[in-house]
Coordinates of C-alpha atoms and ligand atoms in Angstrom, one line a residue:
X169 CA 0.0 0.0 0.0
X170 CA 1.8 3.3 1.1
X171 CA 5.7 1.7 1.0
X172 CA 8.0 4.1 0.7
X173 CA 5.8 6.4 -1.2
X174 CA 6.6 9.4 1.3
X175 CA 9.9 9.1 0.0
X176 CA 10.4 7.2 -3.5
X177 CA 7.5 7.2 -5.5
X178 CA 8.2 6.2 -8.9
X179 CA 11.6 6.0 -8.2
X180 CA 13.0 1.8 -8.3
X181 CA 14.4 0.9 -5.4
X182 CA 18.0 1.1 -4.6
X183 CA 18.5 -2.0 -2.3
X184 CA 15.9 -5.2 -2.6
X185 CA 15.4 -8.1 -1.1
X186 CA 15.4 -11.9 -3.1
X187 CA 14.0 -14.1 -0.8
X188 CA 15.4 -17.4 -2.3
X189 CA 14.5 -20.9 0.3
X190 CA 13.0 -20.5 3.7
X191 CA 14.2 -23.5 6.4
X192 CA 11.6 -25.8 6.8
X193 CA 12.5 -26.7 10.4
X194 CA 13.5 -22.8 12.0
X195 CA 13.0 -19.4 10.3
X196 CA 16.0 -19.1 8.8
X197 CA 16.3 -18.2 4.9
X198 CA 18.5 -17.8 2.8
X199 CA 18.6 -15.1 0.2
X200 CA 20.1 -12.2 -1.3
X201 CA 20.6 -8.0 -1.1
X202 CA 20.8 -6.4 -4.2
X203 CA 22.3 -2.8 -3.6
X204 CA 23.9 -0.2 -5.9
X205 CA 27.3 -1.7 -5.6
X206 CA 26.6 -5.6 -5.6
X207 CA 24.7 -8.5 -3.8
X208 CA 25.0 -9.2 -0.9
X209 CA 24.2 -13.5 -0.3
X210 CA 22.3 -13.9 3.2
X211 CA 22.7 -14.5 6.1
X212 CA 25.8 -12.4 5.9
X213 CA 28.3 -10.9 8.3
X214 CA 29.6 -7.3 8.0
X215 CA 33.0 -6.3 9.4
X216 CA 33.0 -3.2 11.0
X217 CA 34.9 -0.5 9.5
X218 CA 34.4 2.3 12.1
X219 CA 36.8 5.0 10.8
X220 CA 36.4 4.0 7.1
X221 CA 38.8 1.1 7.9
X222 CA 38.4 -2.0 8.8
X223 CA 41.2 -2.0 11.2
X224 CA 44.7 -3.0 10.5
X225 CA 43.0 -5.0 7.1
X226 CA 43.1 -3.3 3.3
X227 CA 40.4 -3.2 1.0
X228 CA 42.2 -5.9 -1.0
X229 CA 42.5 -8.0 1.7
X230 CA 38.8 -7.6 2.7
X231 CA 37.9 -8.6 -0.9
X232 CA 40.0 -12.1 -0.2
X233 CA 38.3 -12.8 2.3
X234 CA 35.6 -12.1 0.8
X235 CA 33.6 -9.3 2.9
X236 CA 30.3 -8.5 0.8
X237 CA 29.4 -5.7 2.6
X238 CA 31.5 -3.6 5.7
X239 CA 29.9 -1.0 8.2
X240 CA 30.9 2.5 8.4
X241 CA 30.2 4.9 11.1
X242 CA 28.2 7.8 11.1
X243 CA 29.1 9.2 14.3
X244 CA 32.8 9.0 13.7
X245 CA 32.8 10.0 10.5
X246 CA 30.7 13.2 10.8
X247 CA 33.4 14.4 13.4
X248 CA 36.4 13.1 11.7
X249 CA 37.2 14.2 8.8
X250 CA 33.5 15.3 8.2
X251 CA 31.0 14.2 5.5
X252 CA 31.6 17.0 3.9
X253 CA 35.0 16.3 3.1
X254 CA 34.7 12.4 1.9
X255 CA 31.9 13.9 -0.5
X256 CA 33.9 16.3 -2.1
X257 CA 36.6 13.4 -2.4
X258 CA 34.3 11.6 -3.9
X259 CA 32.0 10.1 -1.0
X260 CA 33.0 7.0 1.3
X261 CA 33.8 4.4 -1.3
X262 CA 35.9 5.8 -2.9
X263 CA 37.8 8.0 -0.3
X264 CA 38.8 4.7 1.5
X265 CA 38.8 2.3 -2.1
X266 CA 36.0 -0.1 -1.3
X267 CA 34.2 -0.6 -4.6
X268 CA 31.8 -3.2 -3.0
X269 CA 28.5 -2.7 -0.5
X270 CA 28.6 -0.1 2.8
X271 CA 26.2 0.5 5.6
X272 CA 25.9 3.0 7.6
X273 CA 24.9 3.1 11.3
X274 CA 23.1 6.3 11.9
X275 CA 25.4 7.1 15.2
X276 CA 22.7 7.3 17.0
X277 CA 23.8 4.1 19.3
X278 CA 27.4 6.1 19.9
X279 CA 25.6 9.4 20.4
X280 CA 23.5 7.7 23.3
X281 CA 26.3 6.1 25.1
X282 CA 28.0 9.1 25.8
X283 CA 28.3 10.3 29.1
X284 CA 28.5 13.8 27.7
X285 CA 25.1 13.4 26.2
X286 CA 23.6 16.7 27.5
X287 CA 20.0 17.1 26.1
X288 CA 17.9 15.1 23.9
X289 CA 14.3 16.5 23.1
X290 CA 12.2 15.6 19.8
X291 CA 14.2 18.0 17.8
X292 CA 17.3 16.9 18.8
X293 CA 20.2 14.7 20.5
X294 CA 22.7 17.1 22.2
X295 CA 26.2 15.7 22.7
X296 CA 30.0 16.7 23.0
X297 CA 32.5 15.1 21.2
X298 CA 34.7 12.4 23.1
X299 CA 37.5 13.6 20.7
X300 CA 37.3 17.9 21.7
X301 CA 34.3 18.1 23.8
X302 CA 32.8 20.2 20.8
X303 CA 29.1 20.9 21.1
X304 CA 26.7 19.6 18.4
X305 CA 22.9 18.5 17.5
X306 CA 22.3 15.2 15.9
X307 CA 18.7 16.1 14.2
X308 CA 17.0 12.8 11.9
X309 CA 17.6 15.4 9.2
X310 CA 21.3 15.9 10.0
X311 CA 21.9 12.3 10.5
X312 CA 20.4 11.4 6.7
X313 CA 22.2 14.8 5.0
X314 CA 25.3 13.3 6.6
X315 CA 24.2 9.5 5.1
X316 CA 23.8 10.9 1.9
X317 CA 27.0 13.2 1.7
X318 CA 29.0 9.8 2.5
X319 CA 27.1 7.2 -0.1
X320 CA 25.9 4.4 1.8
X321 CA 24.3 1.8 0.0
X322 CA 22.1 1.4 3.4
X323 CA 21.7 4.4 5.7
X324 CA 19.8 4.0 9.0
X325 CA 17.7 6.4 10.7
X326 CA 18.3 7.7 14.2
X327 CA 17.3 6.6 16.7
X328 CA 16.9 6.6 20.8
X329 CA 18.7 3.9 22.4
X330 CA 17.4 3.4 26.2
X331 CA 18.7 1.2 28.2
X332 CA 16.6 -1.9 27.3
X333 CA 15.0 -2.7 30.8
X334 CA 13.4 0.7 32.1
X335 CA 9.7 0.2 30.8
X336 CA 8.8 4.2 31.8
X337 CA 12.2 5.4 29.6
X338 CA 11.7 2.8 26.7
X339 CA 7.7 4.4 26.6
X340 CA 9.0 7.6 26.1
X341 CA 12.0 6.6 23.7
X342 CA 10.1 4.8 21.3
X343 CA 7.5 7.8 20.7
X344 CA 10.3 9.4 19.4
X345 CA 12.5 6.9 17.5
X346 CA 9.1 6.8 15.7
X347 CA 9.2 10.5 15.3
X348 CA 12.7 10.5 14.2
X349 CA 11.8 7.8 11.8
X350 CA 9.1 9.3 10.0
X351 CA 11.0 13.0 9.9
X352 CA 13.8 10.4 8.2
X353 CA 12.0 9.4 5.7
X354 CA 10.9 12.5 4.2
X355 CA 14.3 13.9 4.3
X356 CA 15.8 11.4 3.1
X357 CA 16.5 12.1 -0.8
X358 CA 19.1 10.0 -2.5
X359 CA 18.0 7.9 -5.1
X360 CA 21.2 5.4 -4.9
X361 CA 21.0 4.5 -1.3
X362 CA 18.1 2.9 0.6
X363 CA 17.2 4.1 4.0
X364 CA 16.4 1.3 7.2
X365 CA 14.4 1.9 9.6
X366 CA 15.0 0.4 13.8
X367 CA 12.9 -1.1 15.9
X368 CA 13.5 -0.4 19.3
X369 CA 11.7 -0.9 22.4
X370 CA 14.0 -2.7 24.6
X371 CA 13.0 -6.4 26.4
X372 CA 9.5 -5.6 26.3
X373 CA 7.4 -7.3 23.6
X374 CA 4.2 -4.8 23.7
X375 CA 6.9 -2.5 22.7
X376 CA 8.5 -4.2 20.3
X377 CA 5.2 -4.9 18.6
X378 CA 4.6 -1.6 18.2
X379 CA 7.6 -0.3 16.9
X380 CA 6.9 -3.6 14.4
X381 CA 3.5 -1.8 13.4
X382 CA 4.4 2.1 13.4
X383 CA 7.9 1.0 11.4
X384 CA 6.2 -1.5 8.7
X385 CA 3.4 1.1 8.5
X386 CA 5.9 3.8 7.4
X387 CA 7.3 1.5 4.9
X388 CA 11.2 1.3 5.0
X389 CA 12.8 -1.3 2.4
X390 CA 14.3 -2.9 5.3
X391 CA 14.4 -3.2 9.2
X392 CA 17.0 -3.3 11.8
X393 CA 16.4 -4.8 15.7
X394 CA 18.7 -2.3 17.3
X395 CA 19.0 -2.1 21.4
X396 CA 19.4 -5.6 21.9
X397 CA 22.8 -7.2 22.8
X398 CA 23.8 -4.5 24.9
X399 CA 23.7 -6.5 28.0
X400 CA 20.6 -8.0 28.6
X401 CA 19.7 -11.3 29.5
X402 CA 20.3 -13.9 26.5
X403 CA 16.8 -15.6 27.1
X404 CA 15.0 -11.7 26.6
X405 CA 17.0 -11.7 23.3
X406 CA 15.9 -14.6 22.1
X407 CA 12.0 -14.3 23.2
X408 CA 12.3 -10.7 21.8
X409 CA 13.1 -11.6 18.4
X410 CA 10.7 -14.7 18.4
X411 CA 8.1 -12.1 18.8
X412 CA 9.1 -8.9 16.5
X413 CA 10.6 -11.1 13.5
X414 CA 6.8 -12.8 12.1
X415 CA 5.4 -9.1 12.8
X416 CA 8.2 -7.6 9.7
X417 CA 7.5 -8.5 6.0
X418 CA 9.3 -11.2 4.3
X419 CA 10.0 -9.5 1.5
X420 CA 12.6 -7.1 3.4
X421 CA 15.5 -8.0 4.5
X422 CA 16.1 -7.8 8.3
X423 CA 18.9 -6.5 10.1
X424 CA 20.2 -7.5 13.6
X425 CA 22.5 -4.5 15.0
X426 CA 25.6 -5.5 16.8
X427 CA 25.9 -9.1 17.1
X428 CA 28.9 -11.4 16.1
X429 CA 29.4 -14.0 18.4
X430 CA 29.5 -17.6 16.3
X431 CA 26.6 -18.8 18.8
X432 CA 24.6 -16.0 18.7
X433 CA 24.7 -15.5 14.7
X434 CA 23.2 -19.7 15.0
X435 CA 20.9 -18.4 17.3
X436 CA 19.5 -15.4 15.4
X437 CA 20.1 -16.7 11.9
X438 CA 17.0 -19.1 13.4
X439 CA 15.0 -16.6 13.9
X440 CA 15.1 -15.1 10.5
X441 CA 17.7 -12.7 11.0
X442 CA 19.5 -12.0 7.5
X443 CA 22.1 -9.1 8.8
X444 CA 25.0 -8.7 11.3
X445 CA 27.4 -6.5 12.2
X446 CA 29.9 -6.5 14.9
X447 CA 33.3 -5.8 16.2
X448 CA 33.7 -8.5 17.9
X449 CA 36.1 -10.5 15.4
X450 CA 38.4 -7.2 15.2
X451 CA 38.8 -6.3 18.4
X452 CA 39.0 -9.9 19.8
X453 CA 42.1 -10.2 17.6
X454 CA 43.6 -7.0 18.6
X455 CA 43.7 -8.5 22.4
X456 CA 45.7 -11.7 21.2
X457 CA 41.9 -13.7 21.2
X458 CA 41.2 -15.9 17.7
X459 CA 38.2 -18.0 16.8
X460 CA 38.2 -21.4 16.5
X461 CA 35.7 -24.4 16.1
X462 CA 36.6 -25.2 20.1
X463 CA 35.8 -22.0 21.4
X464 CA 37.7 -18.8 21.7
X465 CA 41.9 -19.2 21.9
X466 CA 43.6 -16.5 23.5
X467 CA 47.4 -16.6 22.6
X468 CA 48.7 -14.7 25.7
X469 CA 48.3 -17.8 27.4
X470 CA 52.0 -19.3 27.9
X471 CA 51.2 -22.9 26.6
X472 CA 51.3 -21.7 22.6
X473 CA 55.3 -20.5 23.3
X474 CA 56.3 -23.1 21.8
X475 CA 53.4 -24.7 19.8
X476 CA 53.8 -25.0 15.9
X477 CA 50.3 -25.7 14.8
X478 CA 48.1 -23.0 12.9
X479 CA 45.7 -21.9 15.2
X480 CA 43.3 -24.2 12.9
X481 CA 44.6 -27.0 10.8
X482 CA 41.8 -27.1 9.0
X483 CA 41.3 -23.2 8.6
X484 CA 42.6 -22.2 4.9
X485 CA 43.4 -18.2 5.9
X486 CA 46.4 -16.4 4.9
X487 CA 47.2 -16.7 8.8
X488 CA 47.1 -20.5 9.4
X489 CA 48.5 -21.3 6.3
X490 CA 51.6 -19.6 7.0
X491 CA 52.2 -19.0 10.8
X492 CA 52.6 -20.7 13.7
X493 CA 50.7 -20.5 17.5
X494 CA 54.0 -19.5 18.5
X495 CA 54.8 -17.2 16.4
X496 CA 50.9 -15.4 16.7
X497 CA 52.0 -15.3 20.1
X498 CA 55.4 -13.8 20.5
X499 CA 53.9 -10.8 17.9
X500 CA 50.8 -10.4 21.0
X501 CA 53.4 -10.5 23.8
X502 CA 55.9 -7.9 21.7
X503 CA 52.6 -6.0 20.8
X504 CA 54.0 -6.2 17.2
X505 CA 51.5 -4.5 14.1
X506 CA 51.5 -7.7 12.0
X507 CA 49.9 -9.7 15.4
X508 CA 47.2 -7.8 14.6
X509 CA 46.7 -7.9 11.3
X510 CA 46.8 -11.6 11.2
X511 CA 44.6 -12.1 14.3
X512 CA 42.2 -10.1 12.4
X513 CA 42.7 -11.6 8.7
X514 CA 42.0 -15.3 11.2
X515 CA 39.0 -14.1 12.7
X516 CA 37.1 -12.3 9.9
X517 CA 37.8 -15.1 7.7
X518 CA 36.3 -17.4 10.6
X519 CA 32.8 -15.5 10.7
X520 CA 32.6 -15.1 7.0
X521 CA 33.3 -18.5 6.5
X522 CA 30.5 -19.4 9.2
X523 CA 28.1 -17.8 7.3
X524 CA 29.0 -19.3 4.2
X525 CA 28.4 -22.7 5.9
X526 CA 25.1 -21.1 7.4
X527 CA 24.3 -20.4 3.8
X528 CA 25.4 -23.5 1.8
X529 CA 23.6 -25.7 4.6
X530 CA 20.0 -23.8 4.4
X531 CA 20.6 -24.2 0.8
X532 CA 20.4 -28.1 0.8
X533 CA 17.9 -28.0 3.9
X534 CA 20.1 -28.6 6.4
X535 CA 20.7 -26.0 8.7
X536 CA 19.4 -27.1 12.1
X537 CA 21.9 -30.3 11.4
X538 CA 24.8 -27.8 10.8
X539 CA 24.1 -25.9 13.7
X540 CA 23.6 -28.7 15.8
X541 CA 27.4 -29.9 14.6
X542 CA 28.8 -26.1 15.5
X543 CA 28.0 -26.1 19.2
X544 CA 28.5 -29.7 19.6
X545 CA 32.1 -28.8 19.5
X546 CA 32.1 -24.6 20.0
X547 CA 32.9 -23.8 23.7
X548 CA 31.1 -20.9 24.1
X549 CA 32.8 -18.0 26.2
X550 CA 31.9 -17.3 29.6
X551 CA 29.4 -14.0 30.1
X552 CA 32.2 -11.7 31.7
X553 CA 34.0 -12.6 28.0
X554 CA 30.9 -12.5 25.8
X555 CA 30.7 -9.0 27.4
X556 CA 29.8 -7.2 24.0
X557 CA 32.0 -4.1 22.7
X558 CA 28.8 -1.9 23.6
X559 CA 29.2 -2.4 26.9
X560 CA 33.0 -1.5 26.5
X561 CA 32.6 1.3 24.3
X562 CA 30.2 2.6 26.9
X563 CA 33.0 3.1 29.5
X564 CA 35.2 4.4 27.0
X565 CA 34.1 5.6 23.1
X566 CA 38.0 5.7 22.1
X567 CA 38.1 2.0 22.6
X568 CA 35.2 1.7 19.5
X569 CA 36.4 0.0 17.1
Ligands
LIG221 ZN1 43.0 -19.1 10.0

């Protein structure tokens, strides 16, 4: 009926969903994104490049590895170097030479864990900078100009993010991330990039449901679940998202903000989930931590000194084909660059590789079976490790990333 038509009439869409097989036994599906700069297969993974990099990993490499779509951040971005800027160079692909699909977060997650945040009314989020303490006003208008000016394939809108278990400050958030959604929409004008709307509405599933009705009623080509896994019990997560994901259309692809642990992307690839982002892999690997089918390995511990084994056998990356435990190890302890690098090139190529599985087994019918076989073996980290890089960047933005 009324999609998109406050925005795009007569205009074809930038970014579409091709629902290709549903799973037979869960909700999961497989499918595909087609956006201005490529497909994107799904479920997919999407390494997050904060600072337009995805850190300590070049373009080319990401293409190896083959990343079909990275993150970018609004927030960061619009203070450093500016939007402004990476347009007039050209706009964000090409200022940091990624030719294939970008997202862009709408900042409005970073912008709410500030503990500078000084004001936010229905015009407006008022927040100093963590870089200069520089004053600004992060409008839904602002937040899509700056979206535009960088060339996103996906752009989000902005929203409130509450802490997801007051019920009286989730009420009053929601009112206006529908607000801020609708005053989105209408300003949002460029015809190559496709705007997302976010449910929010914390662990509360009255809530939930009606950001699911005031969201698909706007009409937005596809949805993200944002304020969820930022702390709050697993079982809420889960009961959440069995609730909100039969209220979205199938025919858009959804978009879970922030997730990236292996047993959570099972867990949420379940419940129809197509979409994750998360810097999980990244900054795991940058603390000496690397994914493996037994659970996370952390390579500060002294029993790899003198072990000459990949950190996988099995695993075909640049890393394990070429390096030793050992030798991971002594660049961690020495806090060498290229430990980092090669953490990172491990676990990226770990996630993306997950998915593919995720993707091949839905598309002989046999995903249940595959996930079953994943946690058989995956030791999944305690909750103090699993604590997620929201929590972190929380206590300190810097450490974003
Ligand atoms: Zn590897």
């Amino acid at each position: 009926m009324s999609q998109r038509q406050a925005s795009t009439s007569h205009r074809p869409d930038p970014v579409t969903y091709d629902l290709l097989r549903e799973d037979s036994a869960s909700r999961a599906r497989l499918g595909v994104i087609h956006t201005p700069h490529g497909d994107v297969p799904t479920p997919a993974f999407c390494p997050v490049g904060t600072q337009a990099t995805v850190k300590t990993l070049s373009p080319r490499e990401l293409v190896e590895l083959d990343a079909h779509m990275i993150l970018g951040n609004t927030y960061h971005l619009y203070l450093r170097p500016g939007a402004d800027v990476i347009a007039r160079l050209g706009g964000l692909h090409r200022f940091m030479a990624w030719e294939r699909p970008i997202l862009t977060d709408s900042g409005g997650f970073q912008v709410f864990s500030l503990q500078g945040l000084r004001q936010v009314d229905d015009d407006s989020a008022t927040f100093r900078s963590h870089i200069d303490g520089s004053e600004h006003h992060f409008t839904p208008e602002l937040v899509v100009e700056t979206q535009e000016q960088l060339g996103s394939d996906i752009a989000m809108v902005l929203d409130e993010c509450p802490d997801p278990l007051d019920y009286a400050y989730n009420v009053q958030a929601l009112r206006r991330t529908h607000l801020w959604a609708e005053r989105c929409l209408k300003a949002h004008s460029r015809p190559d990039q496709a705007l997302f709307g976010i449910l929010q509405g914390g662990i509360f599933d009255d809530l939930r449901a009606e950001s699911a009705r005031v969201l698909t009623g706007l009409g937005f080509p596809g949805y993200a679940i944002g304020g969820l896994s930022v702390g709050e019990p697993k079982a809420d997560t889960q009961r959440v998202l069995d609730g909100v994901i039969p209220l979205l259309p199938k025919d858009r692809p959804r978009y879970l903000m922030g997730v990236g642990a292996p047993e959570d992307l099972y867990d949420a690839v379940a419940q129809g989930i197509d979409l994750f982002d998360c810097v999980l892999p990244t900054r795991l690997a940058r603390n000496g931590a690397v994914f493996t089918a037994e659970g996370r390995m952390n390579l500060r511990n002294a029993r790899y000194r003198e072990d000459g084994r990949p950190i996988e056998e099995s695993c075909t990356c640049y890393t394990c084909q070429h390096f030793s435990r050992a030798y991971l190890r002594h660049l961690v302890m020495t806090k060498e660059i290229l430990g980092l690098r090669l953490n990172t090139i491990h676990n990226i190529h770990f996630l993306l590789r997950l998915m593919e599985t995720i993707r091949q087994a839905l598309a002989e019918g046999a995903f249940l079976a595959a996930r079953e076989a994943f946690l058989e073996h995956y030791q999944v980290a305690d909750p103090l490790a699993r604590m997620d890089n929201r929590q972190a960047w929380r206590a300190n933005p810097r450490s974003r990333g």
